[in-house]
Amino acid sequence: MTSSSASRKAKIQAATPKGRAGGNGANRVVVAAVVVVLVIAAVVTAVVLGQSDKQQATKAGGSSLPKGAAAMGAGILVNPDAPTTVPTLDLYEDFQCPICAEFEHRFGADIEALAEKNQVRLVVHTLSFLDDNLRNDSSNRAANGAACAADQGKFMPYHSANFGGQPLKEGAGYTDADLTSFAQKAGITGAALKTWQQCYDTKAHNQYVESVQTQSEKDGVNGTPTLKLNGKTLDLKGFTAESLAAQVKAATK
């Protein structure tokens, strides 16, 4: 080999990136990067499709109204025998809301007592907005379970059992078995339990459940729990059973 050809070969080798020979090195890095991107894209797609499937499942179901609901978007009237002359107390809650569970623990019995004495017309609106925040469908399914319980005359017992069985970790959600157990704790047994289960499994009231969430947003409800007395939102800061009783008395005709 002449000195000139050897010098030329040395210059070519110096100009070639290390590891380039044989198509390795940088090419391998590029290929590996592409593979990683494709894997990430596949995972993201799977998650998106999974969420889409869940949303489609949530939208499925029947359009019948549960007992106690006057129309789509309306809450469930707990005590329909109450005279129309007493104040209306609207309670908005989401079954996955931990503050709602605490509110129920502290004031649920007092609010129910007002309804049992027909001192108010108690209307409960079961919302499901936390499904979007927590990326599950537990609020929707729990609300469906409550609507089916209303058909059996057990709305409030189911409502109480559901909040009593709320997972300690927010977002853990409810299993179908959990919701069935709440129906049993509410006193739904035998043939009534079979009817409840069929109602729940077929999501017989699902369109109603969705309409309650939609209507609450239109009505300016942007958080839970929310309590309205004759359409006026009550301030829950410093709220007590005594303060509620006083406001109900003042609103009574």
Short mmCIF file of C-alpha atoms in Angstrom, two decimals:
data_model
loop_
_atom_site.label_atom_id
_atom_site.label_comp_id
_atom_site.label_asym_id
_atom_site.label_seq_id
_atom_site.Cartn_x
_atom_site.Cartn_y
_atom_site.Cartn_z
CA MET A 1 0.00 0.00 0.00
CA THR A 2 1.43 3.40 -0.95
CA SER A 3 1.81 6.08 1.67
CA SER A 4 -0.77 8.26 -0.13
CA SER A 5 -3.42 5.50 -0.17
CA ALA A 6 -2.69 4.68 3.48
CA SER A 7 -3.12 8.34 4.38
CA ARG A 8 -6.43 8.49 2.47
CA LYS A 9 -7.71 5.39 4.30
CA ALA A 10 -6.76 6.91 7.65
CA LYS A 11 -8.68 10.11 6.83
CA ILE A 12 -11.80 8.12 5.87
CA GLN A 13 -11.64 6.13 9.10
CA ALA A 14 -11.20 9.31 11.12
CA ALA A 15 -14.27 10.86 9.48
CA THR A 16 -16.44 7.79 10.17
CA PRO A 17 -18.37 7.86 13.54
CA LYS A 18 -17.18 5.20 15.94
CA GLY A 19 -19.30 2.09 15.77
CA ARG A 20 -20.71 3.00 12.35
CA ALA A 21 -19.14 0.02 10.61
CA GLY A 22 -21.53 -2.83 9.90
CA GLY A 23 -24.67 -0.65 10.39
CA ASN A 24 -24.43 -0.74 14.22
CA GLY A 25 -23.93 2.07 16.78
CA ALA A 26 -25.96 5.16 15.89
CA ASN A 27 -28.35 3.14 13.74
CA ARG A 28 -29.06 0.87 16.66
CA VAL A 29 -29.74 3.88 18.88
CA VAL A 30 -32.23 5.26 16.35
CA VAL A 31 -33.99 1.91 15.99
CA ALA A 32 -34.16 1.48 19.76
CA ALA A 33 -35.62 4.96 20.16
CA VAL A 34 -38.28 4.23 17.54
CA VAL A 35 -39.19 0.98 19.30
CA VAL A 36 -39.55 2.81 22.64
CA VAL A 37 -41.79 5.44 21.05
CA LEU A 38 -43.96 2.75 19.47
CA VAL A 39 -44.30 0.91 22.77
CA ILE A 40 -45.30 4.11 24.58
CA ALA A 41 -47.81 4.91 21.84
CA ALA A 42 -49.29 1.42 22.14
CA VAL A 43 -49.68 1.79 25.91
CA VAL A 44 -51.30 5.22 25.58
CA THR A 45 -53.65 3.90 22.91
CA ALA A 46 -54.63 0.97 25.11
CA VAL A 47 -55.40 3.30 28.02
CA VAL A 48 -57.44 5.66 25.84
CA LEU A 49 -59.37 2.79 24.30
CA GLY A 50 -59.97 1.34 27.75
CA GLN A 51 -61.36 4.64 28.98
CA SER A 52 -63.48 4.93 25.83
CA ASP A 53 -64.90 1.45 26.36
CA LYS A 54 -65.70 2.33 29.97
CA GLN A 55 -67.42 5.54 28.92
CA GLN A 56 -69.46 3.68 26.32
CA ALA A 57 -70.48 1.13 28.93
CA THR A 58 -71.51 3.94 31.27
CA LYS A 59 -73.68 5.51 28.59
CA ALA A 60 -75.52 2.26 27.92
CA GLY A 61 -78.63 1.26 29.82
CA GLY A 62 -82.31 2.03 30.15
CA SER A 63 -84.30 5.24 30.34
CA SER A 64 -86.89 4.41 33.00
CA LEU A 65 -87.40 6.70 35.98
CA PRO A 66 -86.86 5.35 39.48
CA LYS A 67 -89.57 5.63 42.08
CA GLY A 68 -89.54 9.11 43.60
CA ALA A 69 -88.15 10.91 40.54
CA ALA A 70 -90.66 13.20 38.86
CA ALA A 71 -88.68 13.61 35.63
CA MET A 72 -85.29 13.22 33.99
CA GLY A 73 -82.77 15.39 35.80
CA ALA A 74 -84.85 15.61 38.97
CA GLY A 75 -83.65 14.22 42.27
CA ILE A 76 -85.45 11.49 44.19
CA LEU A 77 -88.12 12.74 46.59
CA VAL A 78 -87.57 10.75 49.76
CA ASN A 79 -90.88 11.58 51.47
CA PRO A 80 -93.59 12.05 48.83
CA ASP A 81 -96.31 12.27 51.50
CA ALA A 82 -94.90 15.54 52.84
CA PRO A 83 -97.21 18.51 52.22
CA THR A 84 -96.21 20.88 49.46
CA THR A 85 -96.38 23.76 51.91
CA VAL A 86 -93.19 22.74 53.75
CA PRO A 87 -89.75 23.83 52.51
CA THR A 88 -87.88 21.74 49.94
CA LEU A 89 -84.42 20.59 50.94
CA ASP A 90 -82.23 19.50 48.02
CA LEU A 91 -79.14 17.44 48.85
CA TYR A 92 -76.46 16.90 46.18
CA GLU A 93 -73.87 14.18 46.80
CA ASP A 94 -71.49 11.87 44.96
CA PHE A 95 -71.05 8.40 46.45
CA GLN A 96 -67.26 8.62 45.96
CA CYS A 97 -67.00 11.99 47.73
CA PRO A 98 -65.18 11.59 51.08
CA ILE A 99 -66.47 14.92 52.38
CA CYS A 100 -70.01 13.73 51.59
CA ALA A 101 -69.38 10.61 53.66
CA GLU A 102 -68.20 12.78 56.56
CA PHE A 103 -71.21 15.07 56.11
CA GLU A 104 -73.53 12.05 56.22
CA HIS A 105 -71.79 10.74 59.32
CA ARG A 106 -72.30 14.03 61.13
CA PHE A 107 -75.66 15.27 59.82
CA GLY A 108 -77.34 12.46 57.91
CA ALA A 109 -79.56 11.36 60.78
CA ASP A 110 -80.67 14.95 61.47
CA ILE A 111 -81.59 15.54 57.83
CA GLU A 112 -83.49 12.25 57.64
CA ALA A 113 -85.35 13.16 60.83
CA LEU A 114 -86.59 16.38 59.21
CA ALA A 115 -87.90 14.30 56.31
CA GLU A 116 -89.46 11.65 58.53
CA LYS A 117 -91.34 14.36 60.43
CA ASN A 118 -92.35 15.91 57.08
CA GLN A 119 -90.82 19.21 58.12
CA VAL A 120 -89.13 19.35 54.70
CA ARG A 121 -89.56 17.70 51.35
CA LEU A 122 -86.17 15.99 51.03
CA VAL A 123 -84.88 15.57 47.48
CA VAL A 124 -81.59 13.72 46.99
CA HIS A 125 -79.53 14.17 43.82
CA THR A 126 -76.90 11.45 43.31
CA LEU A 127 -74.12 12.89 41.14
CA SER A 128 -71.38 11.09 39.23
CA PHE A 129 -68.84 13.77 38.25
CA LEU A 130 -66.07 12.14 40.30
CA ASP A 131 -65.91 9.31 37.78
CA ASP A 132 -64.10 11.71 35.43
CA ASN A 133 -61.72 12.90 38.14
CA LEU A 134 -60.94 9.44 39.49
CA ARG A 135 -61.04 7.64 36.12
CA ASN A 136 -63.53 4.97 37.11
CA ASP A 137 -67.29 4.44 36.91
CA SER A 138 -68.05 3.78 40.58
CA SER A 139 -70.14 6.92 41.13
CA ASN A 140 -72.33 6.04 38.16
CA ARG A 141 -72.78 2.43 39.25
CA ALA A 142 -73.48 3.42 42.85
CA ALA A 143 -76.08 5.96 41.70
CA ASN A 144 -77.68 3.26 39.56
CA GLY A 145 -77.76 0.98 42.59
CA ALA A 146 -79.44 3.71 44.63
CA ALA A 147 -82.03 4.32 41.90
CA CYS A 148 -82.83 0.60 41.82
CA ALA A 149 -83.13 0.64 45.62
CA ALA A 150 -85.64 3.49 45.32
CA ASP A 151 -87.87 1.16 43.31
CA GLN A 152 -87.90 -1.15 46.33
CA GLY A 153 -88.68 1.66 48.77
CA LYS A 154 -85.16 1.45 50.20
CA PHE A 155 -83.45 4.51 48.79
CA MET A 156 -82.31 6.08 52.07
CA PRO A 157 -81.19 2.80 53.71
CA TYR A 158 -79.15 2.06 50.57
CA HIS A 159 -77.85 5.63 50.53
CA SER A 160 -76.67 5.26 54.14
CA ALA A 161 -75.14 1.81 53.55
CA ASN A 162 -73.25 3.09 50.52
CA PHE A 163 -71.66 6.00 52.34
CA GLY A 164 -71.00 3.77 55.33
CA GLY A 165 -69.09 1.39 53.07
CA GLN A 166 -67.12 4.02 51.17
CA PRO A 167 -63.47 2.92 50.62
CA LEU A 168 -60.95 4.63 52.89
CA LYS A 169 -58.79 5.47 49.87
CA GLU A 170 -60.45 7.90 47.50
CA GLY A 171 -60.54 6.47 43.99
CA ALA A 172 -60.46 2.83 45.07
CA GLY A 173 -64.06 2.62 43.91
CA TYR A 174 -66.78 0.06 44.50
CA THR A 175 -66.99 -3.45 43.12
CA ASP A 176 -70.32 -4.79 41.91
CA ALA A 177 -70.26 -7.12 44.92
CA ASP A 178 -69.89 -4.08 47.22
CA LEU A 179 -72.98 -2.47 45.76
CA THR A 180 -74.99 -5.67 46.05
CA SER A 181 -73.96 -5.94 49.69
CA PHE A 182 -75.25 -2.39 50.27
CA ALA A 183 -78.62 -3.46 48.88
CA GLN A 184 -78.67 -6.36 51.33
CA LYS A 185 -77.67 -4.09 54.22
CA ALA A 186 -80.52 -1.78 53.19
CA GLY A 187 -82.95 -4.63 53.84
CA ILE A 188 -83.55 -5.69 50.25
CA THR A 189 -83.93 -9.47 50.33
CA GLY A 190 -85.54 -12.41 48.55
CA ALA A 191 -87.50 -11.61 45.40
CA ALA A 192 -86.93 -7.89 45.92
CA LEU A 193 -83.16 -8.45 45.87
CA LYS A 194 -83.44 -10.38 42.61
CA THR A 195 -85.44 -7.51 41.13
CA TRP A 196 -82.87 -5.02 42.40
CA GLN A 197 -80.04 -7.09 40.92
CA GLN A 198 -81.72 -7.27 37.51
CA CYS A 199 -82.35 -3.52 37.60
CA TYR A 200 -78.70 -2.91 38.49
CA ASP A 201 -77.24 -5.40 36.00
CA THR A 202 -79.25 -3.95 33.10
CA LYS A 203 -78.63 -0.34 34.21
CA ALA A 204 -82.36 0.23 33.92
CA HIS A 205 -82.08 3.83 35.20
CA ASN A 206 -78.75 4.80 33.69
CA GLN A 207 -80.04 7.56 31.43
CA TYR A 208 -81.80 9.03 34.44
CA VAL A 209 -78.57 8.88 36.47
CA GLU A 210 -76.70 10.74 33.73
CA SER A 211 -79.47 13.32 33.44
CA VAL A 212 -79.19 14.14 37.15
CA GLN A 213 -75.52 14.99 36.71
CA THR A 214 -76.24 17.09 33.62
CA GLN A 215 -79.08 18.99 35.30
CA SER A 216 -77.05 19.69 38.44
CA GLU A 217 -74.39 21.36 36.31
CA LYS A 218 -77.06 23.49 34.65
CA ASP A 219 -78.33 24.42 38.11
CA GLY A 220 -74.89 25.68 39.13
CA VAL A 221 -73.93 22.85 41.46
CA ASN A 222 -70.15 22.64 41.19
CA GLY A 223 -69.24 20.60 44.25
CA THR A 224 -70.49 18.14 46.82
CA PRO A 225 -72.00 18.10 49.29
CA THR A 226 -74.35 20.92 48.34
CA LEU A 227 -77.51 21.70 50.27
CA LYS A 228 -80.27 23.97 49.00
CA LEU A 229 -83.28 25.18 50.94
CA ASN A 230 -86.10 26.32 48.67
CA GLY A 231 -83.54 26.74 45.90
CA LYS A 232 -81.08 28.79 47.95
CA THR A 233 -77.63 27.25 48.49
CA LEU A 234 -76.79 26.99 52.18
CA ASP A 235 -73.38 27.92 53.55
CA LEU A 236 -71.90 24.76 55.05
CA LYS A 237 -69.13 26.60 56.88
CA GLY A 238 -70.00 26.37 60.56
CA PHE A 239 -73.01 24.26 59.61
CA THR A 240 -74.81 22.50 62.46
CA ALA A 241 -78.00 20.50 62.85
CA GLU A 242 -79.35 23.35 64.97
CA SER A 243 -78.60 25.98 62.33
CA LEU A 244 -80.35 23.86 59.70
CA ALA A 245 -83.41 23.41 61.91
CA ALA A 246 -83.56 27.17 62.47
CA GLN A 247 -83.35 27.89 58.74
CA VAL A 248 -86.04 25.31 58.01
CA LYS A 249 -88.28 26.89 60.64
CA ALA A 250 -87.73 30.34 59.16
CA ALA A 251 -88.56 29.06 55.67
CA THR A 252 -91.75 27.29 56.76
CA LYS A 253 -94.92 29.04 55.63
#
